[in-house]
Amino acid sequence: MRKVRKAVFPVAGLGTRFLPATKAIPKEMLTVVDRPVIQYVVDEAREAGIEHFIFVTGRNKAVIEDHFDIQFELYNTLAERGKDEQLERLRALQPVPGQTSFTRQQEPLGLGHAVWCARELVGDEPFALLLPDMIMHSQESCLKGMVDLYDKSGGNVVAVQECDPAEAHKYGIVAKGAEVGEGFEITAMVEKPAKGTAPSNLYINGRYILQPEIFAILENQERGAGGEIQLTDAMIRLGDSQKMFGFHYRGDTYDCGSPEGFVEANLAFALRRPELREVVENVMARLSGASRG
Ligand code: UTP
C-alpha cells in the first residue's frame, strides 16, 4: 500500500464571513493566540508524518508563502539580541527547503476545483487534504488517527464527528456501515441534506485521505450547490468504484471560518496555555459579570 506523504491545503477561498478583516489579509493568517490558523493545520499534518505540504492559493495570499519561508533579517536580529527562545520557536516550525509547494487556483470556483488544481503536484499517489478553516485539538492529531486507520484499511478515509441533528443540513453527512478497526465503512454520503433527511448526524469535519483517482473525477465534475464545484459530489462518484471509510474523531474542532468558531478557538487555546490561563479566566469572569450587570 502506498504511504500518505503529501498534504494539500486549499487556501484560495474569499473568506467573505470575515470581511473586512479578509479584504487584504487571508483568513488563514488570522491568529489564534499567537499563531496563524494555517500553522496549526500544517503542524497537525507534520505530526501525522506528512513530508510535503502543497498550498492551493489565490490572490492576496502571498503572505502565506512568506510565513513558511525563512526571514533572514528577523532571524539575524533575534540572534544578535539573544532572543534564543523566540528563534528556536521559529526554527522548530520551519519547513525544510523543498518541502512546500504553491499553486494558484486563479478563480475561486469551489473546494473541488481547488483540490483539482493540486493534481500535478500530488501526482499518482494518495494524499491528505486538510481544510485550514478547521483547527483541532486532541491528544493524538486527527490526521494521525486517520493515517493509522488508512494503513490498515487502504481506500479513502474521511474524518467525521457528531453534530446536533438539527444542524445536519449545514454539513456533508455520511451514513455508517460495518465497523473496520478504529473506523467504519461509509455506505452513503450527502452534501447539505434537506432538513430531516440526513442519514446520520456524522458530519465531515474537514480532513480527508483521498486516492489520486479523485482528480479525473473532478476534471469533469459539474457545478453543484452554490454554483461551485463540490468535493463531496466528486467523492460520492469515487465511492462507486473505491472503498470509503469513516474515522470517528473524538477531539475538539473549531470552525475558524466563522467569527463564532474563531473567537471560541482563541479562548480555548489561550486557556490551554499555562501562562495565559489565569488571566483569561479573570477577564472572562469580569466581562461576563459586566455584560450581565
Ligand atoms: P469555505 O467556503 O468555508 O471558505 O471553503 P471561503 O469561501 O473562503 O469562506 P466564506 O464562506 O466566503 O467565508 C472551505 C475551504 O476551501 C477553500 C477555502 O479557502 C477554505 O479553506 N476554498 C474554497 C478554496 O480554496 N477555493 C474555493 O474556490 C473555495
PDB file of C-alpha atoms and ligand atoms in Angstrom, residues 10-18 27-28 56 61 105 107-111 114 131-133 228 257, ligand 1:
ATOM      1  CA  PRO A  10      -6.810  24.726  -0.110  1.00  0.00           C
ATOM      2  CA  VAL A  11      -6.400  28.375   0.908  1.00  0.00           C
ATOM      3  CA  ALA A  12      -7.929  30.163  -2.072  1.00  0.00           C
ATOM      4  CA  GLY A  13     -11.397  30.934  -0.660  1.00  0.00           C
ATOM      5  CA  LEU A  14     -12.582  34.529  -0.375  1.00  0.00           C
ATOM      6  CA  GLY A  15     -13.323  34.382   3.350  1.00  0.00           C
ATOM      7  CA  THR A  16     -16.384  36.602   2.978  1.00  0.00           C
ATOM      8  CA  ARG A  17     -17.579  35.825   6.503  1.00  0.00           C
ATOM      9  CA  PHE A  18     -14.551  37.687   7.834  1.00  0.00           C
ATOM     10  CA  LYS A  27      -8.289  34.351   6.717  1.00  0.00           C
ATOM     11  CA  GLU A  28      -5.735  31.556   7.169  1.00  0.00           C
ATOM     12  CA  VAL A  56      -3.564  25.967  -3.353  1.00  0.00           C
ATOM     13  CA  LYS A  61      -2.377  35.009  -0.379  1.00  0.00           C
ATOM     14  CA  GLN A 105      -6.474  28.382  -8.160  1.00  0.00           C
ATOM     15  CA  GLU A 107     -10.665  31.629  -9.781  1.00  0.00           C
ATOM     16  CA  PRO A 108     -12.482  30.553  -6.591  1.00  0.00           C
ATOM     17  CA  LEU A 109     -14.750  28.004  -8.292  1.00  0.00           C
ATOM     18  CA  GLY A 110     -15.204  25.857  -5.201  1.00  0.00           C
ATOM     19  CA  LEU A 111     -13.352  23.424  -2.966  1.00  0.00           C
ATOM     20  CA  ALA A 114      -9.179  23.956  -5.595  1.00  0.00           C
ATOM     21  CA  LEU A 131      -9.295  22.366   5.284  1.00  0.00           C
ATOM     22  CA  PRO A 132      -7.440  25.122   7.101  1.00  0.00           C
ATOM     23  CA  ASP A 133     -10.674  26.624   8.433  1.00  0.00           C
ATOM     24  CA  GLU A 228     -19.376  25.702  -7.027  1.00  0.00           C
ATOM     25  CA  GLY A 257     -14.061  30.122   9.065  1.00  0.00           C
TER      26      GLY A 257
HETATM   27  P1  UTP B   1     -15.306  27.921   2.584  1.00  0.00           P
HETATM   28  O1  UTP B   1     -16.482  28.074   1.699  1.00  0.00           O
HETATM   29  O2  UTP B   1     -15.543  27.633   4.003  1.00  0.00           O
HETATM   30  O3  UTP B   1     -14.342  29.185   2.522  1.00  0.00           O
HETATM   31  O4  UTP B   1     -14.344  26.840   1.939  1.00  0.00           O
HETATM   32  P2  UTP B   1     -14.499  30.599   1.917  1.00  0.00           P
HETATM   33  O5  UTP B   1     -15.209  30.571   0.618  1.00  0.00           O
HETATM   34  O6  UTP B   1     -13.132  31.183   1.925  1.00  0.00           O
HETATM   35  O7  UTP B   1     -15.306  31.360   3.069  1.00  0.00           O
HETATM   36  P3  UTP B   1     -16.619  32.240   3.088  1.00  0.00           P
HETATM   37  O8  UTP B   1     -17.751  31.245   3.077  1.00  0.00           O
HETATM   38  O9  UTP B   1     -16.592  33.151   1.904  1.00  0.00           O
HETATM   39  O10 UTP B   1     -16.498  32.984   4.385  1.00  0.00           O
HETATM   40  C1  UTP B   1     -13.668  25.814   2.674  1.00  0.00           C
HETATM   41  C2  UTP B   1     -12.192  25.786   2.323  1.00  0.00           C
HETATM   42  O11 UTP B   1     -11.996  25.651   0.927  1.00  0.00           O
HETATM   43  C3  UTP B   1     -11.184  26.680   0.423  1.00  0.00           C
HETATM   44  C4  UTP B   1     -11.263  27.814   1.437  1.00  0.00           C
HETATM   45  O12 UTP B   1     -10.081  28.592   1.415  1.00  0.00           O
HETATM   46  C5  UTP B   1     -11.467  27.066   2.735  1.00  0.00           C
HETATM   47  O13 UTP B   1     -10.240  26.673   3.303  1.00  0.00           O
HETATM   48  N1  UTP B   1     -11.666  27.089  -0.902  1.00  0.00           N
HETATM   49  C6  UTP B   1     -12.993  27.297  -1.096  1.00  0.00           C
HETATM   50  C7  UTP B   1     -10.783  27.263  -1.926  1.00  0.00           C
HETATM   51  O14 UTP B   1      -9.554  27.088  -1.751  1.00  0.00           O
HETATM   52  N2  UTP B   1     -11.249  27.638  -3.157  1.00  0.00           N
HETATM   53  C8  UTP B   1     -12.564  27.839  -3.383  1.00  0.00           C
HETATM   54  O15 UTP B   1     -12.934  28.162  -4.532  1.00  0.00           O
HETATM   55  C9  UTP B   1     -13.454  27.676  -2.322  1.00  0.00           C
END
